[in-house]
């Protein structure tokens, strides 16, 4: 049985802020049909499909509400994805700016990332998105680097 060094739950505030920002986009897109009263039937159906897609997009962060990030002695696990390492220095952190939605934070095993193509790297389980985790990097440092 492996020892759990730390267990982190999501930062609900981050999730709801992200949903609020996405909802603004949904509301703005929802105002388009109000100003376009002369739309025909096909245009109304297209607008409805777009609004449904935007609603799903706005509420998508809710799927992360039950995520739990676990730090073990030699691996990090989030749901079905896990990163194993021999030395914590192998773990790389990346931040990607997402326009007005904030930034995405991901972690990966640098040794595994160097062996794979870009497509395999992006779709593999060697990358964990920890955007909605509260203080994931600080907890990582406390668990592995400040021993």
PDB file of C-alpha atoms in Angstrom:
ATOM      1  CA  UNK A   1       0.000   0.000   0.000  1.00  0.00           C
ATOM      2  CA  UNK A   2       1.408   3.337  -1.056  1.00  0.00           C
ATOM      3  CA  UNK A   3       1.515   6.263   1.325  1.00  0.00           C
ATOM      4  CA  UNK A   4      -0.522   9.334   0.372  1.00  0.00           C
ATOM      5  CA  UNK A   5       1.529  12.471   1.016  1.00  0.00           C
ATOM      6  CA  UNK A   6      -1.298  14.921   0.290  1.00  0.00           C
ATOM      7  CA  UNK A   7      -4.852  14.978  -0.987  1.00  0.00           C
ATOM      8  CA  UNK A   8      -6.269  18.051  -2.675  1.00  0.00           C
ATOM      9  CA  UNK A   9      -9.795  18.916  -3.656  1.00  0.00           C
ATOM     10  CA  UNK A  10     -10.839  21.485  -6.232  1.00  0.00           C
ATOM     11  CA  UNK A  11     -11.055  25.190  -5.582  1.00  0.00           C
ATOM     12  CA  UNK A  12     -14.778  25.762  -6.055  1.00  0.00           C
ATOM     13  CA  UNK A  13     -14.230  29.509  -6.260  1.00  0.00           C
ATOM     14  CA  UNK A  14     -12.068  29.039  -9.388  1.00  0.00           C
ATOM     15  CA  UNK A  15     -14.712  26.842 -10.977  1.00  0.00           C
ATOM     16  CA  UNK A  16     -17.551  29.266 -10.343  1.00  0.00           C
ATOM     17  CA  UNK A  17     -15.526  32.279 -11.517  1.00  0.00           C
ATOM     18  CA  UNK A  18     -14.735  30.398 -14.735  1.00  0.00           C
ATOM     19  CA  UNK A  19     -18.419  29.520 -15.169  1.00  0.00           C
ATOM     20  CA  UNK A  20     -19.365  33.167 -14.587  1.00  0.00           C
ATOM     21  CA  UNK A  21     -16.934  34.347 -17.262  1.00  0.00           C
ATOM     22  CA  UNK A  22     -18.180  31.725 -19.705  1.00  0.00           C
ATOM     23  CA  UNK A  23     -21.784  32.639 -18.889  1.00  0.00           C
ATOM     24  CA  UNK A  24     -21.108  36.231 -19.923  1.00  0.00           C
ATOM     25  CA  UNK A  25     -20.217  34.914 -23.368  1.00  0.00           C
ATOM     26  CA  UNK A  26     -23.429  32.844 -23.355  1.00  0.00           C
ATOM     27  CA  UNK A  27     -25.513  35.883 -22.398  1.00  0.00           C
ATOM     28  CA  UNK A  28     -23.915  38.045 -25.081  1.00  0.00           C
ATOM     29  CA  UNK A  29     -24.547  35.362 -27.705  1.00  0.00           C
ATOM     30  CA  UNK A  30     -28.111  35.004 -26.428  1.00  0.00           C
ATOM     31  CA  UNK A  31     -28.762  38.670 -27.103  1.00  0.00           C
ATOM     32  CA  UNK A  32     -28.076  38.268 -30.846  1.00  0.00           C
ATOM     33  CA  UNK A  33     -31.511  36.754 -31.656  1.00  0.00           C
ATOM     34  CA  UNK A  34     -33.238  39.611 -29.787  1.00  0.00           C
ATOM     35  CA  UNK A  35     -31.656  42.169 -32.116  1.00  0.00           C
ATOM     36  CA  UNK A  36     -32.237  40.053 -35.232  1.00  0.00           C
ATOM     37  CA  UNK A  37     -36.045  39.881 -35.473  1.00  0.00           C
ATOM     38  CA  UNK A  38     -36.084  39.126 -39.210  1.00  0.00           C
ATOM     39  CA  UNK A  39     -34.313  35.735 -38.955  1.00  0.00           C
ATOM     40  CA  UNK A  40     -35.799  32.852 -40.925  1.00  0.00           C
ATOM     41  CA  UNK A  41     -36.445  29.332 -39.574  1.00  0.00           C
ATOM     42  CA  UNK A  42     -33.010  27.936 -40.524  1.00  0.00           C
ATOM     43  CA  UNK A  43     -31.246  30.836 -38.849  1.00  0.00           C
ATOM     44  CA  UNK A  44     -33.316  30.349 -35.677  1.00  0.00           C
ATOM     45  CA  UNK A  45     -32.340  26.660 -35.554  1.00  0.00           C
ATOM     46  CA  UNK A  46     -28.671  27.531 -36.087  1.00  0.00           C
ATOM     47  CA  UNK A  47     -28.819  30.128 -33.324  1.00  0.00           C
ATOM     48  CA  UNK A  48     -30.483  27.625 -30.979  1.00  0.00           C
ATOM     49  CA  UNK A  49     -27.758  25.043 -31.667  1.00  0.00           C
ATOM     50  CA  UNK A  50     -25.056  27.637 -31.052  1.00  0.00           C
ATOM     51  CA  UNK A  51     -26.709  28.713 -27.791  1.00  0.00           C
ATOM     52  CA  UNK A  52     -26.955  25.110 -26.585  1.00  0.00           C
ATOM     53  CA  UNK A  53     -23.275  24.567 -27.426  1.00  0.00           C
ATOM     54  CA  UNK A  54     -22.338  27.753 -25.569  1.00  0.00           C
ATOM     55  CA  UNK A  55     -24.404  26.684 -22.554  1.00  0.00           C
ATOM     56  CA  UNK A  56     -22.571  23.345 -22.445  1.00  0.00           C
ATOM     57  CA  UNK A  57     -19.287  25.260 -22.804  1.00  0.00           C
ATOM     58  CA  UNK A  58     -20.255  27.596 -19.954  1.00  0.00           C
ATOM     59  CA  UNK A  59     -21.188  24.781 -17.580  1.00  0.00           C
ATOM     60  CA  UNK A  60     -18.383  22.373 -18.529  1.00  0.00           C
ATOM     61  CA  UNK A  61     -16.141  23.218 -15.519  1.00  0.00           C
ATOM     62  CA  UNK A  62     -18.774  21.586 -13.303  1.00  0.00           C
ATOM     63  CA  UNK A  63     -17.415  18.164 -14.317  1.00  0.00           C
ATOM     64  CA  UNK A  64     -14.347  18.940 -12.181  1.00  0.00           C
ATOM     65  CA  UNK A  65     -16.253  19.468  -8.930  1.00  0.00           C
ATOM     66  CA  UNK A  66     -15.459  15.997  -7.578  1.00  0.00           C
ATOM     67  CA  UNK A  67     -11.821  15.838  -8.735  1.00  0.00           C
ATOM     68  CA  UNK A  68      -9.246  14.849  -6.128  1.00  0.00           C
ATOM     69  CA  UNK A  69      -5.507  15.211  -6.710  1.00  0.00           C
ATOM     70  CA  UNK A  70      -3.408  12.686  -4.793  1.00  0.00           C
ATOM     71  CA  UNK A  71       0.321  12.961  -4.183  1.00  0.00           C
ATOM     72  CA  UNK A  72       2.018   9.619  -3.483  1.00  0.00           C
ATOM     73  CA  UNK A  73       5.692   8.882  -2.855  1.00  0.00           C
ATOM     74  CA  UNK A  74       6.498   8.395  -6.545  1.00  0.00           C
ATOM     75  CA  UNK A  75       3.362   9.339  -8.469  1.00  0.00           C
ATOM     76  CA  UNK A  76       0.652  11.955  -8.815  1.00  0.00           C
ATOM     77  CA  UNK A  77      -2.915  10.833  -9.528  1.00  0.00           C
ATOM     78  CA  UNK A  78      -5.981  12.746 -10.704  1.00  0.00           C
ATOM     79  CA  UNK A  79      -8.894  10.471 -11.555  1.00  0.00           C
ATOM     80  CA  UNK A  80      -7.718   7.938 -14.142  1.00  0.00           C
ATOM     81  CA  UNK A  81      -4.593   9.897 -15.045  1.00  0.00           C
ATOM     82  CA  UNK A  82      -1.329   9.440 -13.235  1.00  0.00           C
ATOM     83  CA  UNK A  83       2.254  10.585 -13.546  1.00  0.00           C
ATOM     84  CA  UNK A  84       5.023   8.408 -12.165  1.00  0.00           C
ATOM     85  CA  UNK A  85       8.543   9.625 -11.500  1.00  0.00           C
ATOM     86  CA  UNK A  86      11.799   8.542  -9.907  1.00  0.00           C
ATOM     87  CA  UNK A  87      12.792  12.034  -8.867  1.00  0.00           C
ATOM     88  CA  UNK A  88      10.379  14.953  -8.272  1.00  0.00           C
ATOM     89  CA  UNK A  89      12.639  17.167 -10.390  1.00  0.00           C
ATOM     90  CA  UNK A  90      11.284  15.274 -13.449  1.00  0.00           C
ATOM     91  CA  UNK A  91       7.894  16.960 -12.992  1.00  0.00           C
ATOM     92  CA  UNK A  92       7.315  20.018 -15.180  1.00  0.00           C
ATOM     93  CA  UNK A  93       4.652  22.665 -14.685  1.00  0.00           C
ATOM     94  CA  UNK A  94       3.169  24.684 -17.538  1.00  0.00           C
ATOM     95  CA  UNK A  95       0.705  27.558 -17.687  1.00  0.00           C
ATOM     96  CA  UNK A  96      -1.248  28.396 -20.817  1.00  0.00           C
ATOM     97  CA  UNK A  97      -3.055  31.713 -21.109  1.00  0.00           C
ATOM     98  CA  UNK A  98      -6.693  31.211 -22.131  1.00  0.00           C
ATOM     99  CA  UNK A  99      -7.644  34.797 -23.084  1.00  0.00           C
ATOM    100  CA  UNK A 100     -10.145  36.166 -20.565  1.00  0.00           C
ATOM    101  CA  UNK A 101     -10.815  32.695 -19.074  1.00  0.00           C
ATOM    102  CA  UNK A 102      -7.601  32.855 -17.034  1.00  0.00           C
ATOM    103  CA  UNK A 103      -4.783  30.346 -17.406  1.00  0.00           C
ATOM    104  CA  UNK A 104      -4.649  26.550 -17.520  1.00  0.00           C
ATOM    105  CA  UNK A 105      -2.081  24.800 -15.358  1.00  0.00           C
ATOM    106  CA  UNK A 106      -0.772  21.378 -16.337  1.00  0.00           C
ATOM    107  CA  UNK A 107       1.846  19.042 -14.958  1.00  0.00           C
ATOM    108  CA  UNK A 108       3.760  16.328 -16.757  1.00  0.00           C
ATOM    109  CA  UNK A 109       6.705  13.994 -16.390  1.00  0.00           C
ATOM    110  CA  UNK A 110       9.508  15.553 -18.422  1.00  0.00           C
ATOM    111  CA  UNK A 111      11.151  12.185 -19.177  1.00  0.00           C
ATOM    112  CA  UNK A 112       7.910  10.817 -20.666  1.00  0.00           C
ATOM    113  CA  UNK A 113       7.215  14.059 -22.549  1.00  0.00           C
ATOM    114  CA  UNK A 114      10.577  13.879 -24.344  1.00  0.00           C
ATOM    115  CA  UNK A 115       9.885  10.350 -25.621  1.00  0.00           C
ATOM    116  CA  UNK A 116       6.504  11.129 -27.203  1.00  0.00           C
ATOM    117  CA  UNK A 117       5.357  13.111 -30.203  1.00  0.00           C
ATOM    118  CA  UNK A 118       3.399  16.315 -29.568  1.00  0.00           C
ATOM    119  CA  UNK A 119       0.078  14.638 -30.416  1.00  0.00           C
ATOM    120  CA  UNK A 120       0.776  11.654 -28.120  1.00  0.00           C
ATOM    121  CA  UNK A 121       1.924  14.020 -25.393  1.00  0.00           C
ATOM    122  CA  UNK A 122      -1.265  16.118 -25.508  1.00  0.00           C
ATOM    123  CA  UNK A 123      -3.562  13.078 -25.537  1.00  0.00           C
ATOM    124  CA  UNK A 124      -1.638  10.887 -23.099  1.00  0.00           C
ATOM    125  CA  UNK A 125      -2.176  10.277 -19.425  1.00  0.00           C
ATOM    126  CA  UNK A 126       1.259  11.782 -18.736  1.00  0.00           C
ATOM    127  CA  UNK A 127      -0.321  15.244 -18.626  1.00  0.00           C
ATOM    128  CA  UNK A 128      -2.612  16.224 -15.766  1.00  0.00           C
ATOM    129  CA  UNK A 129      -4.667  19.411 -15.875  1.00  0.00           C
ATOM    130  CA  UNK A 130      -4.634  20.908 -12.378  1.00  0.00           C
ATOM    131  CA  UNK A 131      -6.232  24.229 -13.302  1.00  0.00           C
ATOM    132  CA  UNK A 132      -9.020  23.966 -10.748  1.00  0.00           C
ATOM    133  CA  UNK A 133      -6.929  22.533  -7.902  1.00  0.00           C
ATOM    134  CA  UNK A 134      -6.221  24.819  -4.999  1.00  0.00           C
ATOM    135  CA  UNK A 135      -2.482  25.495  -4.561  1.00  0.00           C
ATOM    136  CA  UNK A 136      -1.384  22.387  -6.484  1.00  0.00           C
ATOM    137  CA  UNK A 137       2.158  23.629  -7.089  1.00  0.00           C
ATOM    138  CA  UNK A 138       2.654  24.819  -3.505  1.00  0.00           C
ATOM    139  CA  UNK A 139       1.499  21.446  -2.195  1.00  0.00           C
ATOM    140  CA  UNK A 140       3.825  19.681  -4.641  1.00  0.00           C
ATOM    141  CA  UNK A 141       6.764  21.730  -3.343  1.00  0.00           C
ATOM    142  CA  UNK A 142       5.845  20.975   0.275  1.00  0.00           C
ATOM    143  CA  UNK A 143       5.472  17.245  -0.393  1.00  0.00           C
ATOM    144  CA  UNK A 144       8.544  16.588  -2.509  1.00  0.00           C
ATOM    145  CA  UNK A 145      11.025  19.433  -2.489  1.00  0.00           C
ATOM    146  CA  UNK A 146      10.920  20.712   1.109  1.00  0.00           C
ATOM    147  CA  UNK A 147      11.704  17.413   2.812  1.00  0.00           C
TER     148      UNK A 147
END
